[in-house]
Structures are given as C-alpha cells and as structure tokens.
Amino acid sequence: MRTKHDPTLKYMANIVDFGEHSNNEILRTVLPRTEFSYSDKLLIFDHFVKLHPLAVIPPDIRTCRAFLEWVARGMTGRIEETPTVETI
C-alpha cells in the first residue's frame, strides 16, 4: 500500500463512533491534485470498511466523515488529538 505519510499506518487500529457524524452533504470543489491521489485513498478506505461494519459502500456522508476522522487521528501533523469535521 502506497502512502505519503507514516508507512506503519498507525491509524489502522482506530475505531470511529459513527454516532458523531451526520449524513448532511457539504458541497465543495475537488482539486485536481486530490483526484490524483484517489487510488491510494481507496486502498486505505477498503481497510477502513473492514474495521467499521457501519461503513457503507458506496459511502454516504456519515461514512466519509468517519473515514476522514479515522485518517486524521493516525496522521502526524498540526491537527489536534481529537479532530472534528470542521478542523479536517
């Protein structure tokens, strides 16, 4: 699995509470550089789905938000230890 971040993928063992995420859609434009990295993210997303039985495919908004939280918790950076949807 390719990733620009820590290759140990520390976030693989994190479990996310789906009750903290709604299904309300937020519309934003996808940047071209984001589209380029989708294949890597899909591999990571497949692992997320295995760990979270409430995750649905195709992903709804709640699944996407939970996935973003799960990834953010495992990344090293400036995001607080307990990220929220608004800080990601």
PDB file of C-alpha atoms in Angstrom:
ATOM      1  CA  MET A   1       0.000   0.000   0.000  1.00  0.00           C
ATOM      2  CA  ARG A   2       1.456   3.371  -1.028  1.00  0.00           C
ATOM      3  CA  THR A   3       1.162   6.425   1.189  1.00  0.00           C
ATOM      4  CA  LYS A   4       2.967   9.735   1.639  1.00  0.00           C
ATOM      5  CA  HIS A   5       2.522   9.518   5.398  1.00  0.00           C
ATOM      6  CA  ASP A   6       3.966   7.192   8.012  1.00  0.00           C
ATOM      7  CA  PRO A   7       4.197   3.773   6.299  1.00  0.00           C
ATOM      8  CA  THR A   8       3.241   1.985   9.521  1.00  0.00           C
ATOM      9  CA  LEU A   9      -0.265   3.473   9.131  1.00  0.00           C
ATOM     10  CA  LYS A  10      -0.848   3.873  12.861  1.00  0.00           C
ATOM     11  CA  TYR A  11      -4.490   4.742  12.293  1.00  0.00           C
ATOM     12  CA  MET A  12      -5.382   1.263  11.025  1.00  0.00           C
ATOM     13  CA  ALA A  13      -6.376   0.145  14.533  1.00  0.00           C
ATOM     14  CA  ASN A  14      -8.522   3.211  15.406  1.00  0.00           C
ATOM     15  CA  ILE A  15     -12.284   2.752  15.717  1.00  0.00           C
ATOM     16  CA  VAL A  16     -14.604   5.693  14.970  1.00  0.00           C
ATOM     17  CA  ASP A  17     -18.015   6.392  16.561  1.00  0.00           C
ATOM     18  CA  PHE A  18     -20.476   6.760  13.666  1.00  0.00           C
ATOM     19  CA  GLY A  19     -22.957   8.429  16.034  1.00  0.00           C
ATOM     20  CA  GLU A  20     -20.808  11.581  15.948  1.00  0.00           C
ATOM     21  CA  HIS A  21     -21.367  12.104  12.207  1.00  0.00           C
ATOM     22  CA  SER A  22     -24.485  13.153  10.296  1.00  0.00           C
ATOM     23  CA  ASN A  23     -25.460  12.441   6.705  1.00  0.00           C
ATOM     24  CA  ASN A  24     -25.774  16.135   5.736  1.00  0.00           C
ATOM     25  CA  GLU A  25     -23.920  16.851   2.497  1.00  0.00           C
ATOM     26  CA  ILE A  26     -21.381  19.689   2.231  1.00  0.00           C
ATOM     27  CA  LEU A  27     -20.684  20.691  -1.381  1.00  0.00           C
ATOM     28  CA  ARG A  28     -17.108  21.676  -2.248  1.00  0.00           C
ATOM     29  CA  THR A  29     -14.974  21.583  -5.390  1.00  0.00           C
ATOM     30  CA  VAL A  30     -12.479  18.707  -5.741  1.00  0.00           C
ATOM     31  CA  LEU A  31      -8.968  19.927  -6.558  1.00  0.00           C
ATOM     32  CA  PRO A  32      -7.027  18.235  -9.402  1.00  0.00           C
ATOM     33  CA  ARG A  33      -4.208  17.140  -7.061  1.00  0.00           C
ATOM     34  CA  THR A  34      -6.831  15.474  -4.866  1.00  0.00           C
ATOM     35  CA  GLU A  35      -8.163  13.438  -7.780  1.00  0.00           C
ATOM     36  CA  PHE A  36      -4.627  12.191  -8.478  1.00  0.00           C
ATOM     37  CA  SER A  37      -4.320  10.615  -5.019  1.00  0.00           C
ATOM     38  CA  TYR A  38      -7.721   8.877  -5.021  1.00  0.00           C
ATOM     39  CA  SER A  39      -6.351   5.406  -5.805  1.00  0.00           C
ATOM     40  CA  ASP A  40      -4.169   5.421  -2.683  1.00  0.00           C
ATOM     41  CA  LYS A  41      -7.048   6.659  -0.565  1.00  0.00           C
ATOM     42  CA  LEU A  42      -9.333   3.940  -1.909  1.00  0.00           C
ATOM     43  CA  LEU A  43      -6.910   1.244  -0.738  1.00  0.00           C
ATOM     44  CA  ILE A  44      -6.895   2.800   2.719  1.00  0.00           C
ATOM     45  CA  PHE A  45     -10.689   3.186   2.602  1.00  0.00           C
ATOM     46  CA  ASP A  46     -11.066  -0.542   1.880  1.00  0.00           C
ATOM     47  CA  HIS A  47      -9.201  -1.290   5.116  1.00  0.00           C
ATOM     48  CA  PHE A  48     -11.373   1.223   6.998  1.00  0.00           C
ATOM     49  CA  VAL A  49     -14.518  -0.558   5.769  1.00  0.00           C
ATOM     50  CA  LYS A  50     -13.201  -3.889   7.085  1.00  0.00           C
ATOM     51  CA  LEU A  51     -12.746  -2.363  10.565  1.00  0.00           C
ATOM     52  CA  HIS A  52     -16.067  -0.473  10.639  1.00  0.00           C
ATOM     53  CA  PRO A  53     -19.176  -2.575   9.929  1.00  0.00           C
ATOM     54  CA  LEU A  54     -21.388   0.551   9.883  1.00  0.00           C
ATOM     55  CA  ALA A  55     -19.462   1.956   6.903  1.00  0.00           C
ATOM     56  CA  VAL A  56     -21.454   1.668   3.682  1.00  0.00           C
ATOM     57  CA  ILE A  57     -20.391   1.308   0.050  1.00  0.00           C
ATOM     58  CA  PRO A  58     -20.931   3.479  -1.859  1.00  0.00           C
ATOM     59  CA  PRO A  59     -20.061   5.748   1.051  1.00  0.00           C
ATOM     60  CA  ASP A  60     -22.667   8.121   2.394  1.00  0.00           C
ATOM     61  CA  ILE A  61     -21.731  11.413   4.030  1.00  0.00           C
ATOM     62  CA  ARG A  62     -21.508   9.863   7.511  1.00  0.00           C
ATOM     63  CA  THR A  63     -19.120   7.166   6.270  1.00  0.00           C
ATOM     64  CA  CYS A  64     -16.953   9.797   4.550  1.00  0.00           C
ATOM     65  CA  ARG A  65     -16.768  11.934   7.674  1.00  0.00           C
ATOM     66  CA  ALA A  66     -15.913   8.936   9.850  1.00  0.00           C
ATOM     67  CA  PHE A  67     -13.208   7.903   7.368  1.00  0.00           C
ATOM     68  CA  LEU A  68     -11.676  11.399   7.421  1.00  0.00           C
ATOM     69  CA  GLU A  69     -11.639  11.390  11.210  1.00  0.00           C
ATOM     70  CA  TRP A  70     -10.038   7.924  11.241  1.00  0.00           C
ATOM     71  CA  VAL A  71      -7.282   9.019   8.853  1.00  0.00           C
ATOM     72  CA  ALA A  72      -6.696  12.316  10.687  1.00  0.00           C
ATOM     73  CA  ARG A  73      -6.266  10.553  14.026  1.00  0.00           C
ATOM     74  CA  GLY A  74      -3.455   8.455  12.568  1.00  0.00           C
ATOM     75  CA  MET A  75      -1.557  11.271  10.866  1.00  0.00           C
ATOM     76  CA  THR A  76       1.289  13.265  12.332  1.00  0.00           C
ATOM     77  CA  GLY A  77       0.717  16.958  11.915  1.00  0.00           C
ATOM     78  CA  ARG A  78      -0.950  20.051  13.257  1.00  0.00           C
ATOM     79  CA  ILE A  79      -4.420  18.588  13.742  1.00  0.00           C
ATOM     80  CA  GLU A  80      -5.450  18.311  17.393  1.00  0.00           C
ATOM     81  CA  GLU A  81      -5.546  14.885  19.054  1.00  0.00           C
ATOM     82  CA  THR A  82      -9.336  14.862  18.819  1.00  0.00           C
ATOM     83  CA  PRO A  83     -10.123  16.206  15.337  1.00  0.00           C
ATOM     84  CA  THR A  84     -13.602  17.258  14.327  1.00  0.00           C
ATOM     85  CA  VAL A  85     -15.130  17.508  10.877  1.00  0.00           C
ATOM     86  CA  GLU A  86     -14.637  21.286  10.958  1.00  0.00           C
ATOM     87  CA  THR A  87     -10.864  21.011  11.571  1.00  0.00           C
ATOM     88  CA  ILE A  88     -10.137  18.497   8.815  1.00  0.00           C
TER      89      ILE A  88
END
